[in-house]
Amino acid sequence: MWLLDSTNHQSLITNHISLAAFDFSVFLRPSPESALNNLSYLLVGLGWSLLLALGSWVVAFVVGSVVGVMRTLPGRILPSIGACYVELFRNVPLLVQLFVWFFVVPDITPILGDWFKQQVPPIWQEFIAGTACLGLFTAARIAEQVRSGIGSLGTGQLGAGLALGLRRRQVYLLVLLPVAYRILIPTLTSEFLNLIKNTAVASTIGYLELAQRSASMAETTARVYEAFTAATLLYAALNLLVMFLARALERFTALPGFLGGDK
Amino acid sequence: MISIRNVSKWFGEFQALKKCSAEVHKGEVVVICGPSGSGKSTLIKCVNGLESFQEGEIWVDGISVADRKTDLPKLRSRVGMVFQHFELFPHLSILDNITLAQCRVLGRSKKQAVEKAVQLLELVGLAEQKPKFPAQLSGGQQQRVAIARALAMDPIAMLFDEPTSALDPEMINEVLDVMVELAQSGMTMLVVTHEMGFAKRVANRIIFMDRGEVVEDRPKQTFFENPETNRARQFLSKILTH
Amino acid sequence: MAFDWSSIPGSLPILWQGMIVTLQIALVGALVGILLGTLLALLRLSPSRLLSWLSAAYVTVFRSIPLVMVLFWFHLILIPLVVGLLFPGKRLELGFITALTAFSLFEASYYAEIIRAGILSVTKGQFNAGLALGMNRRQVMRLVILPQALRRMIPLLLTQAIILFQDSTLVYVINLDDFFRKAYNVGNTVGTLNEMILFAGAVYLVICTLASGCVRQLHRKLTVPAREIA
């Protein structure tokens, strides 16, 4: 496992302090970790971060919507199951959940676990565990938002749909969710931004995403300052890009005259 | 057509409806009035099963609403309902608001549904508005669209739940005019409203409710000229002097 | 596969040491975070363009970087740099100081947003009413706005503290032995890694569920008078 151990630490500090000037050329030097130069090495890491975020988002969006809808249904059982899901995934630290998915689950899953440990290449093991973890963790947060989004539409829209003879399932799919998602675009955007940031936690299981690669570049090149600055700027750039795309999506789905509020 | 028999409903400890009974025959217009919190809206929502009730029974065209075996969506598709806050679907155009249930519930083709919608929009005087979205229309226009949306299902009866009480005063009449026209065309209607002018013009009977009870149920002349109970008299004097 | 829980009772004292580290990080992070966050929020809302911009920049920078990355920065660059300047030539154990500083400064940016929203939720009318009584801006803020805002914010501040308590597990990346890291180490040494991970997860689950339950109760209590006034 990479991570920063303290033996290197002191030498890195001395290096860092003696070489105060920012050295751009380090990015063009070949990376000892791969056939690429250091900049490309980081960019590939950004790609893995983004891939993990997108994969997790699919899981989070689907599971979160289902759990969120469950919490708005009549009766006792389904809403309680939804509530338990949210409590469970919100009250265990992300890092612990990740270790559960990466270490524990493959060990206790009969047949499939052995296949996972023996046949799946390490990078994909890390990716799959990361996707399951971040996806289901983020789902709990999305569920709360979907629930409050549907709640904010009030019972009137549900009643109107039912009164027309639509089945409950149809009312959710044709009316409540399409409107709720539109209202939720800004909050879902910030959830996605959180998700991107959380992908850095996958560095702890050795997933070579951006943060992990910046740490390893810092270690191999002894240019800590450059490596971390580059990674930080790449995260910020990705942030900006996502916000820009979300604004575009918001404009694209906006309803004439409708401000996302009440009547 | 609609038969409400001894219906009682509790919200926890609070009894919202106390043994309410009422009949609406085919072609009749029945107005329910009463002070706020008297259970009118709850009662009318029981008729198409939007609210459940614990005791009594309601029959619509020979089908029991409370019967677990009843296909409620099917029953509701045959009874139109208009809400206080319109409840148009904000993400659909006016046209799509009216065609959605026709296609998804009645299985009509898009072409049939659009034809029907256009015809009804002309009836309520809003044919030009069909590509717009609900939020672009005034309250009165939205409510007329909501009436058209309900009529598009070719209902056997219409329920109105305070259709004008969320409207600005200058928009009330455009909605009432449509409702009067509908009444005169022979539609069976159950209407919760404070609009006594409307009641005087087209209602056959008036039901007066107070504190969850049906206090009076009488032909409109006798109700207005000679209310039986003190409660009704007080209510009328309050509402008519305004 | 069967679980072997037998190593847990014997390792409780070690785990408790880790829990103390965890609690210290969470407590200091929350307290300093709230103080600094309040300051940042006030600067953000101050009439000075420069101060407002600086505060906004601080918050934006911290909120757009992963916590792991922030910990890297503090661990390998900022703390060594500052300590190197203040105590040249000394070799100090910096992990704990790094964690305390990083979490305090990082959480401040999140607290700042909560507190700013809380202040903005008190209406402009209240502000004007204070001014009309002859108070100056600072008095209105201190005597009228903040007491109302804080009351509304307490549940959110506490919820953020629970999140901080959970996020403190990320000191894993700077090799600091908090509760989870201790559990992980014990599991690794004894060969009961799965059991220790699950046990640690269960401990966090119980603590956080209880804590968030309390916050919810408190939220209900705090909102009752508001309803009566309305």
XYZ file of C-alpha atoms in Angstrom:
735
model
C 0.000 0.000 0.000
C 1.366 3.422 -0.911
C 0.510 5.907 1.750
C 2.965 8.235 3.259
C 5.246 6.708 5.777
C 7.332 8.776 8.060
C 10.798 7.517 7.109
C 10.593 9.280 3.774
C 8.813 12.070 5.458
C 11.767 13.959 6.938
C 13.807 13.848 3.754
C 10.802 15.106 1.820
C 10.452 18.062 4.140
C 14.110 19.004 3.814
C 13.805 18.705 0.070
C 10.723 20.739 0.042
C 12.105 23.569 2.101
C 15.402 23.743 0.253
C 13.729 23.811 -3.140
C 11.246 26.613 -2.724
C 10.812 27.401 -6.410
C 8.000 25.712 -8.313
C 9.514 23.334 -10.834
C 7.255 22.847 -13.848
C 9.636 20.526 -15.635
C 8.891 17.727 -13.181
C 5.570 17.140 -14.935
C 7.271 16.374 -18.228
C 9.783 13.957 -16.752
C 8.923 10.291 -17.208
C 7.113 8.803 -14.274
C 8.842 5.883 -12.571
C 5.430 4.333 -11.988
C 4.378 4.071 -15.599
C 5.437 4.607 -19.167
C 4.071 8.140 -19.092
C 5.342 11.470 -17.903
C 4.244 12.690 -14.496
C 1.510 14.960 -15.785
C -0.113 12.175 -17.779
C 0.317 9.917 -14.760
C -1.830 12.349 -12.747
C -4.325 12.834 -15.571
C -4.896 9.087 -15.831
C -5.529 9.206 -12.069
C -8.127 11.909 -12.635
C -9.715 9.592 -15.184
C -9.914 6.763 -12.638
C -11.399 9.170 -10.073
C -14.032 10.257 -12.546
C -14.774 6.680 -13.612
C -15.294 5.663 -9.990
C -17.499 8.702 -9.406
C -19.644 7.955 -12.465
C -19.981 4.257 -11.664
C -20.942 5.042 -8.083
C -23.380 7.713 -9.248
C -25.343 5.184 -11.293
C -25.651 2.912 -8.251
C -26.421 5.853 -5.947
C -29.061 7.352 -8.219
C -30.951 4.105 -8.769
C -30.755 2.818 -5.182
C -31.280 6.296 -3.723
C -34.402 6.860 -5.810
C -35.870 3.485 -4.853
C -35.147 3.978 -1.131
C -36.370 7.585 -1.243
C -39.634 6.549 -2.888
C -40.063 3.707 -0.375
C -39.961 6.246 2.419
C -42.917 8.132 0.914
C -45.176 5.098 0.443
C -48.200 4.384 2.657
C -48.036 1.645 5.238
C -45.363 0.852 7.799
C -43.014 -1.786 6.443
C -41.511 -0.210 3.307
C -40.946 3.237 4.873
C -39.237 1.612 7.888
C -36.960 -0.445 5.646
C -36.040 2.756 3.834
C -35.395 4.559 7.106
C -33.167 1.745 8.372
C -31.163 1.808 5.152
C -30.531 5.532 5.496
C -29.573 5.266 9.191
C -27.210 2.358 8.565
C -25.302 3.947 5.693
C -25.213 7.404 7.233
C -23.951 6.346 10.636
C -20.920 4.275 9.666
C -17.829 6.173 8.472
C -17.145 5.945 4.762
C -13.671 4.503 5.328
C -15.076 1.688 7.469
C -17.724 0.923 4.850
C -15.027 0.800 2.189
C -12.984 -1.691 4.196
C -16.085 -3.788 4.741
C -16.685 -3.958 0.980
C -13.038 -4.530 0.130
C -11.924 -6.949 2.882
C -14.962 -8.432 4.591
C -17.584 -8.947 1.911
C -15.420 -10.994 -0.507
C -14.378 -13.206 2.434
C -17.896 -13.997 3.555
C -19.505 -14.336 0.117
C -19.300 -18.043 -0.770
C -18.324 -18.835 -4.417
C -18.495 -15.311 -5.839
C -16.068 -14.001 -3.217
C -13.396 -16.531 -4.189
C -13.823 -15.718 -7.860
C -13.514 -12.022 -6.978
C -10.295 -12.510 -5.021
C -8.640 -14.908 -7.456
C -9.807 -13.968 -10.946
C -10.535 -10.234 -10.907
C -7.476 -8.008 -11.544
C -6.586 -5.882 -8.473
C -7.493 -2.535 -10.040
C -10.997 -3.836 -10.804
C -11.324 -5.363 -7.358
C -10.643 -1.926 -5.966
C -12.993 -0.330 -8.481
C -15.859 -2.726 -7.730
C -15.477 -2.400 -3.957
C -15.212 1.385 -4.345
C -18.312 1.555 -6.541
C -20.372 -0.574 -4.172
C -19.225 1.463 -1.182
C -19.522 4.973 -2.603
C -22.674 4.078 -4.523
C -24.599 2.710 -1.552
C -23.243 5.412 0.781
C -24.283 8.220 -1.570
C -27.615 6.449 -2.176
C -28.560 7.078 1.457
C -28.036 10.801 0.927
C -29.881 10.860 -2.384
C -32.740 8.922 -0.796
C -33.232 11.700 1.750
C -33.321 14.276 -1.007
C -35.700 12.325 -3.213
C -37.963 11.898 -0.210
C -37.960 15.603 0.606
C -38.337 16.488 -3.099
C -41.447 14.331 -3.378
C -42.610 15.671 -0.026
C -42.268 19.245 -1.244
C -44.769 18.516 -4.030
C -47.328 17.835 -1.327
C -50.093 15.294 -1.471
C -52.001 17.356 -4.031
C -50.085 16.114 -7.055
C -50.383 12.504 -5.892
C -54.126 13.002 -5.363
C -54.556 14.597 -8.762
C -52.754 11.728 -10.460
C -54.735 9.093 -8.581
C -58.006 10.918 -9.226
C -57.375 10.563 -12.956
C -57.197 6.805 -12.525
C -53.408 6.521 -12.770
C -51.879 3.721 -10.684
C -49.579 4.824 -7.866
C -46.573 3.506 -9.811
C -47.619 5.601 -12.810
C -48.091 8.723 -10.694
C -44.536 8.342 -9.357
C -42.972 7.661 -12.742
C -44.954 10.148 -14.809
C -45.506 13.009 -12.371
C -43.791 13.009 -8.984
C -40.272 11.894 -9.933
C -39.899 13.997 -13.113
C -40.863 17.109 -11.164
C -38.869 16.181 -8.046
C -35.672 15.537 -10.023
C -35.940 18.953 -11.639
C -36.290 20.629 -8.255
C -33.381 18.572 -6.952
C -30.840 19.303 -9.694
C -28.878 21.804 -7.553
C -28.730 19.540 -4.487
C -27.972 16.474 -6.592
C -25.148 18.436 -8.197
C -23.581 19.126 -4.839
C -24.022 15.435 -3.977
C -22.110 14.541 -7.135
C -19.370 16.997 -6.192
C -19.192 15.364 -2.752
C -18.996 12.004 -4.465
C -16.025 13.105 -6.577
C -14.275 14.272 -3.434
C -15.106 11.018 -1.654
C -13.453 8.963 -4.394
C -10.158 10.011 -2.798
C -11.019 7.715 0.105
C -10.494 4.799 -2.299
C -6.782 5.617 -2.162
C -6.761 3.740 1.166
C -7.395 0.415 -0.588
C -4.727 1.190 -3.164
C -6.999 2.393 -5.948
C -4.687 4.554 -8.066
C -6.911 7.581 -8.394
C -5.767 11.182 -8.415
C -4.992 11.746 -4.715
C -3.132 8.452 -4.461
C -1.132 9.163 -7.618
C -0.200 12.639 -6.392
C 1.093 11.068 -3.181
C 3.066 8.494 -5.079
C 4.439 11.112 -7.464
C 5.455 13.172 -4.432
C 7.296 10.186 -3.107
C 9.064 9.165 -6.323
C 10.021 12.642 -7.513
C 10.425 14.317 -4.103
C 8.454 17.237 -5.590
C 5.682 17.266 -3.010
C 4.624 20.815 -3.588
C 4.255 20.410 -7.347
C 2.463 17.080 -7.093
C -0.120 18.272 -4.584
C -0.667 21.604 -6.296
C -1.338 19.850 -9.585
C -3.746 17.360 -8.003
C -5.555 20.122 -6.118
C -5.954 22.179 -9.276
C -7.231 19.155 -11.172
C -9.867 18.546 -8.486
C -10.864 22.210 -8.632
C -11.061 22.094 -12.428
C -13.264 18.999 -12.314
C -15.447 20.776 -9.762
C -15.887 23.747 -12.070
C -16.619 21.541 -15.059
C -19.328 19.645 -13.179
C -20.911 22.878 -11.954
C -20.903 24.240 -15.487
C -22.551 21.083 -16.862
C -25.119 21.091 -14.055
C -26.100 24.683 -14.862
C -26.540 23.677 -18.497
C -28.684 20.711 -17.461
C -30.753 22.986 -15.239
C -31.373 25.405 -18.082
C -32.181 22.550 -20.438
C -34.784 20.991 -18.131
C -36.253 24.247 -16.796
C -40.009 24.603 -17.147
C -41.375 27.886 -18.475
C -42.692 30.020 -15.633
C -41.981 27.316 -13.040
C -39.487 28.328 -10.363
C -39.258 24.944 -8.748
C -41.424 26.151 -5.914
C -45.055 25.928 -4.947
C -48.161 26.707 -6.901
C -75.224 7.484 -8.852
C -73.281 8.382 -5.696
C -74.489 7.006 -2.418
C -72.811 7.863 0.887
C -74.071 5.817 3.820
C -73.187 6.400 7.475
C -69.551 7.234 6.768
C -67.309 7.897 9.784
C -63.642 8.749 9.706
C -61.061 9.337 12.413
C -57.665 10.997 12.192
C -56.175 9.370 15.287
C -58.377 10.559 18.156
C -60.115 13.250 16.153
C -63.354 12.262 14.436
C -63.451 14.079 11.113
C -66.686 12.566 9.807
C -69.642 11.453 11.923
C -72.070 9.065 10.259
C -72.429 11.142 7.105
C -75.013 10.124 4.548
C -75.960 11.668 1.210
C -77.259 10.736 -2.224
C -76.463 12.230 -5.606
C -78.703 10.985 -8.400
C -77.865 10.942 -12.064
C -77.948 14.440 -13.537
C -78.168 16.113 -10.144
C -76.009 18.975 -8.941
C -75.444 18.833 -5.176
C -73.540 21.540 -3.333
C -71.830 20.849 -0.002
C -71.207 23.910 2.148
C -70.241 24.614 5.723
C -67.626 26.366 7.825
C -63.983 25.488 7.320
C -62.919 22.365 9.130
C -66.401 20.912 8.907
C -65.234 17.859 6.954
C -66.552 18.811 3.483
C -63.270 18.256 1.682
C -62.596 15.047 3.573
C -66.017 13.718 2.633
C -65.683 14.477 -1.070
C -62.243 12.862 -1.139
C -63.757 9.714 0.319
C -66.034 9.445 -2.703
C -63.189 8.501 -5.057
C -61.093 6.846 -2.385
C -58.430 9.527 -2.032
C -59.221 9.415 1.682
C -60.050 6.178 3.427
C -62.796 5.890 6.025
C -63.280 3.454 8.861
C -67.041 3.001 8.972
C -69.947 3.090 6.571
C -69.966 2.645 2.826
C -69.886 4.657 -0.354
C -71.257 3.389 -3.633
C -70.469 4.958 -7.004
C -72.479 3.653 -9.948
C -73.129 0.415 -8.063
C -69.478 -0.124 -7.052
C -68.353 -0.002 -3.417
C -65.410 2.333 -2.818
C -64.394 0.688 0.447
C -64.426 -2.845 -0.958
C -60.840 -4.115 -1.089
C -61.607 -5.963 -4.332
C -62.654 -2.763 -6.088
C -60.238 -1.586 -8.755
C -59.902 1.958 -7.405
C -57.860 3.381 -10.324
C -60.549 2.164 -12.703
C -63.303 3.681 -10.573
C -61.412 6.972 -10.300
C -60.919 7.115 -14.050
C -64.719 7.243 -14.339
C -65.168 10.028 -11.771
C -63.618 13.410 -12.533
C -62.149 15.532 -9.761
C -61.139 19.194 -9.618
C -58.932 20.427 -6.760
C -58.641 23.652 -4.834
C -55.037 24.171 -5.974
C -55.639 22.959 -9.574
C -52.820 20.382 -9.325
C -51.902 20.552 -12.989
C -48.671 18.678 -13.624
C -46.024 21.432 -13.845
C -43.632 19.528 -16.113
C -46.223 18.850 -18.822
C -47.669 21.245 -21.379
C -51.373 22.060 -21.172
C -52.037 19.602 -23.986
C -49.991 16.827 -22.337
C -51.741 17.456 -19.021
C -55.012 16.567 -20.724
C -53.750 13.654 -22.821
C -51.610 11.894 -20.170
C -54.341 9.929 -18.420
C -56.337 9.395 -21.615
C -53.350 7.532 -23.090
C -52.037 5.855 -19.949
C -55.322 4.912 -18.288
C -57.919 4.636 -21.016
C -55.431 3.422 -23.626
C -56.516 5.954 -26.213
C -54.179 6.674 -29.122
C -52.233 9.914 -28.980
C -54.274 11.187 -31.940
C -57.627 10.480 -30.283
C -56.438 12.000 -27.039
C -55.211 15.185 -28.709
C -58.489 15.544 -30.601
C -60.448 15.206 -27.378
C -58.139 17.650 -25.581
C -58.440 20.290 -28.278
C -62.199 19.961 -28.284
C -62.366 20.419 -24.507
C -59.895 23.310 -24.502
C -62.205 25.061 -26.962
C -65.095 24.380 -24.620
C -63.295 26.099 -21.717
C -62.015 28.843 -24.018
C -58.309 28.065 -23.872
C -57.539 26.501 -27.254
C -54.639 28.871 -27.853
C -52.885 27.906 -24.640
C -52.245 24.255 -25.428
C -48.442 24.450 -25.990
C -47.892 26.483 -22.808
C -46.932 25.165 -19.379
C -49.181 25.461 -16.309
C -47.013 28.057 -14.575
C -47.500 30.387 -17.547
C -51.263 30.532 -17.021
C -53.337 32.520 -14.546
C -55.084 30.676 -11.727
C -58.456 30.884 -13.419
C -57.017 29.526 -16.665
C -55.268 26.700 -14.804
C -58.489 25.695 -13.115
C -60.333 25.640 -16.446
C -57.592 23.381 -17.821
C -58.004 21.161 -14.757
C -61.724 20.877 -15.517
C -60.922 19.975 -19.123
C -58.408 17.396 -17.908
C -61.069 15.728 -15.779
C -63.725 15.888 -18.539
C -61.337 14.271 -21.029
C -61.847 10.974 -19.232
C -65.591 11.073 -20.121
C -66.564 10.848 -16.457
C -69.979 9.697 -15.255
C -69.810 12.294 -12.464
C -67.624 15.228 -11.413
C -66.336 16.107 -7.951
C -65.302 19.700 -7.229
C -63.298 20.401 -4.065
C -63.469 24.158 -3.420
C -62.583 24.901 -7.054
C -62.601 28.690 -6.649
C -61.276 29.290 -3.150
C -57.644 29.603 -4.217
C -58.465 32.084 -6.965
C -58.190 35.846 -7.065
C -61.699 37.353 -7.007
C -61.622 38.532 -10.622
C -60.989 34.975 -11.835
C -63.753 33.229 -9.961
C -66.450 33.859 -12.508
C -64.599 32.449 -15.501
C -64.395 29.139 -13.628
C -67.984 29.263 -12.341
C -69.234 29.952 -15.865
C -67.651 26.738 -17.094
C -69.170 24.864 -14.166
C -72.626 26.300 -14.781
C -72.418 25.287 -18.414
C -71.403 21.816 -17.359
C -74.298 21.584 -14.911
C -76.764 22.690 -17.536
C -75.483 20.031 -19.924
C -76.726 17.415 -17.452
C -73.484 16.375 -15.743
C -73.833 14.764 -12.312
C -71.909 17.019 -9.953
C -70.936 17.053 -6.285
C -69.464 20.453 -5.435
C -67.819 21.683 -2.233
C -67.956 25.470 -2.405
C -68.750 28.718 -0.629
C -70.127 30.255 -3.828
C -73.786 30.554 -2.903
C -74.577 32.361 -6.146
C -73.515 29.270 -8.031
C -75.546 27.095 -5.688
C -78.653 29.217 -6.197
C -78.298 29.073 -9.961
C -77.692 25.408 -10.647
C -77.840 23.268 -7.523
C -80.695 20.831 -6.989
C -79.881 20.244 -3.372
C -77.677 21.754 -0.679
C -75.900 19.729 1.978
C -74.805 21.725 5.014
C -72.011 20.255 7.119
C -70.640 21.302 10.477
C -68.112 19.573 12.754
C -68.051 16.431 10.662
C -71.815 15.998 10.532
C -74.346 16.385 7.753
C -76.622 18.897 9.443
C -79.039 19.633 6.598
C -79.681 18.068 3.202
C -82.505 19.834 1.417
C -83.650 21.302 -1.918
C -82.009 24.656 -2.492
C -85.150 26.847 -2.187
C -86.078 25.610 1.251
C -82.457 25.716 2.388
C -81.904 29.330 1.433
C -85.333 30.640 2.354
C -85.879 28.690 5.513
C -82.879 26.878 6.979
C -83.934 24.377 9.597
C -81.093 24.656 12.082
C -79.486 27.522 13.904
C -76.062 26.472 12.724
C -77.072 26.751 9.077
C -78.788 30.070 9.689
C -75.678 31.496 11.333
C -73.463 30.193 8.549
C -75.685 31.679 5.857
C -75.904 35.061 7.559
C -72.103 35.182 7.782
C -71.492 34.151 4.234
C -74.270 36.155 2.553
C -73.550 39.490 4.188
C -70.016 39.499 2.784
C -16.588 -18.404 6.850
C -16.907 -18.323 10.618
C -16.120 -15.241 12.639
C -13.772 -15.273 15.600
C -14.679 -12.508 18.014
C -12.417 -13.723 20.817
C -9.692 -11.122 20.207
C -12.004 -8.205 20.922
C -12.274 -8.234 24.761
C -8.488 -8.325 25.190
C -7.931 -5.468 22.769
C -10.474 -3.107 24.315
C -7.849 -1.081 26.274
C -5.853 -0.461 23.062
C -8.998 0.466 21.183
C -9.972 2.846 23.969
C -6.661 4.702 23.522
C -7.560 5.095 19.873
C -11.053 6.265 20.768
C -9.555 9.018 22.910
C -7.567 10.241 19.901
C -10.713 10.111 17.774
C -12.749 12.028 20.337
C -10.031 14.659 20.754
C -9.894 15.271 17.010
C -13.674 15.470 16.773
C -14.032 17.744 19.788
C -11.233 20.151 18.886
C -12.271 20.083 15.225
C -15.857 20.955 16.120
C -15.019 23.690 18.657
C -12.319 25.440 16.654
C -14.319 24.811 13.489
C -17.394 26.533 14.929
C -15.424 29.506 16.272
C -13.485 29.981 13.065
C -16.585 29.237 11.033
C -18.518 31.980 12.835
C -15.690 34.385 12.146
C -15.624 33.391 8.478
C -19.399 33.781 8.208
C -19.296 37.249 9.771
C -16.453 38.278 7.456
C -18.406 36.914 4.515
C -21.386 39.071 5.446
C -19.321 42.116 6.366
C -19.614 45.266 4.240
C -15.916 45.079 3.351
C -15.550 43.653 -0.142
C -12.042 42.428 0.523
C -12.850 40.572 3.744
C -15.954 39.086 2.212
C -13.973 37.882 -0.792
C -11.213 36.413 1.343
C -13.695 34.501 3.419
C -15.484 33.213 0.326
C -12.175 32.135 -1.189
C -11.197 30.248 1.966
C -14.493 28.403 2.049
C -14.503 27.608 -1.662
C -10.943 26.283 -1.650
C -11.501 23.951 1.287
C -14.838 22.749 0.016
C -13.595 21.873 -3.434
C -10.720 19.642 -2.250
C -11.131 16.098 -0.936
C -10.418 15.772 2.771
C -7.771 13.162 1.963
C -5.969 15.722 -0.185
C -6.223 18.325 2.592
C -4.659 15.871 5.017
C -1.830 15.228 2.533
C -1.148 18.963 2.279
C -1.025 19.455 6.020
C 0.933 16.278 6.632
C 3.681 16.750 4.075
C 3.838 20.467 3.462
C 2.073 22.931 5.719
C 2.704 21.562 9.206
C 6.344 20.597 8.569
C 6.907 23.998 7.020
C 5.451 25.933 9.952
C 7.046 23.722 12.581
C 10.352 23.903 10.699
C 10.212 27.684 10.861
C 9.162 27.851 14.511
C 11.352 25.084 15.927
C 14.221 24.670 13.505
C 16.235 21.490 13.819
C 13.848 19.717 16.201
C 12.210 16.423 15.335
C 8.675 16.368 16.685
C 5.843 13.874 16.457
C 3.540 15.804 14.163
C 0.734 13.397 13.309
C -1.649 14.466 16.061
C -0.992 18.197 15.590
C -1.506 17.739 11.854
C -4.843 16.073 12.374
C -6.077 18.703 14.840
C -5.057 21.589 12.580
C -6.287 20.056 9.362
C -9.684 19.124 10.772
C -10.158 22.480 12.518
C -9.381 24.486 9.412
C -11.227 22.135 7.069
C -14.372 21.946 9.188
C -14.367 25.725 9.608
C -15.235 26.040 5.930
C -18.239 23.736 6.347
C -19.341 25.410 9.574
C -18.996 28.811 7.913
C -21.619 27.863 5.327
C -24.034 26.510 7.937
C -23.660 29.623 10.079
C -23.950 31.996 7.145
C -27.188 30.311 6.075
C -28.410 30.519 9.668
C -27.689 34.245 9.854
C -29.347 34.864 6.511
C -32.432 32.957 7.681
C -33.100 35.691 10.237
C -35.044 38.225 8.276
C -33.849 41.601 7.172
C -36.768 43.031 9.144
C -35.101 41.961 12.390
C -31.935 43.731 11.335
C -33.814 46.902 10.493
C -35.751 46.723 13.743
C -32.452 46.611 15.634
C -31.036 49.547 13.691
C -34.240 51.488 14.215
C -33.772 51.104 17.965
C -30.463 52.890 17.659
C -28.101 49.908 17.880
C -25.083 49.789 15.653
C -24.434 46.970 13.164
C -22.234 45.043 15.544
C -24.761 45.249 18.377
C -27.614 44.141 16.159
C -25.534 41.173 15.011
C -24.507 40.192 18.542
C -27.751 40.905 20.411
C -30.464 40.230 17.879
C -29.347 38.180 14.915
C -26.809 35.682 16.292
C -28.922 34.488 19.252
C -31.805 33.683 16.909
C -29.563 32.206 14.238
C -27.618 30.021 16.672
C -30.793 28.595 18.115
C -31.875 27.502 14.661
C -28.426 26.229 13.733
C -27.669 24.074 16.782
C -29.054 20.839 15.284
C -27.115 21.409 12.059
C -23.919 22.229 13.944
C -24.259 19.027 15.942
C -25.017 16.968 12.847
C -21.879 18.349 11.260
C -19.971 17.319 14.399
C -21.243 13.762 13.942
C -20.024 13.835 10.330
C -16.679 15.147 11.582
C -16.525 12.311 14.114
C -16.936 9.849 11.250
C -14.571 11.648 8.892
C -11.843 11.626 11.524
C -11.258 7.988 10.489
C -9.448 9.429 7.458
C -6.423 10.201 9.630
C -5.682 6.669 8.444
C -3.912 8.252 5.432
C -1.454 10.086 7.677
C -0.808 6.995 9.790
C -2.318 8.380 12.970
C -3.623 5.744 15.393
C -7.213 6.729 15.976
C -9.922 4.250 16.986
C -10.322 2.718 13.552
C -6.618 2.542 12.808
C -6.034 0.786 16.129
C -8.802 -1.682 15.347
C -7.309 -2.273 11.902
C -3.829 -2.811 13.353
C -5.073 -5.262 15.975
C -7.017 -7.152 13.321
C -3.982 -7.276 11.062
C -1.669 -8.526 13.789
C -3.990 -11.095 15.312
C -5.418 -12.211 11.983
C -8.992 -11.185 12.707
C -9.154 -8.215 10.341
C -12.752 -8.877 9.238
C -13.990 -9.096 12.797
C -12.198 -5.933 13.859
C -13.502 -3.943 10.863
C -17.059 -5.083 11.603
C -16.667 -4.388 15.299
C -15.340 -0.882 14.644
C -18.191 -0.271 12.215
C -20.710 -1.399 14.824
C -19.199 0.931 17.435
C -19.449 3.899 15.082
C -22.980 2.871 14.106
C -24.161 2.744 17.717
C -22.519 6.035 18.713
C -23.672 7.951 15.640
C -27.210 6.535 15.659
C -27.643 7.473 19.307
C -26.118 10.906 18.752
C -28.231 11.693 15.704
C -31.298 10.479 17.597
C -30.512 12.984 20.340
C -30.020 15.740 17.779
C -33.431 14.956 16.318
C -35.044 15.173 19.769
C -33.303 18.472 20.378
C -34.429 19.765 16.991
C -38.013 18.979 17.904
C -37.664 20.752 21.246
C -36.090 23.808 19.682
C -38.765 24.179 17.034
C -41.737 24.081 19.422
C -41.496 27.694 20.652
C -41.074 28.892 17.074
C -44.371 27.305 16.205
C -46.105 28.886 19.164
C -44.890 32.322 18.161
C -46.110 31.800 14.625
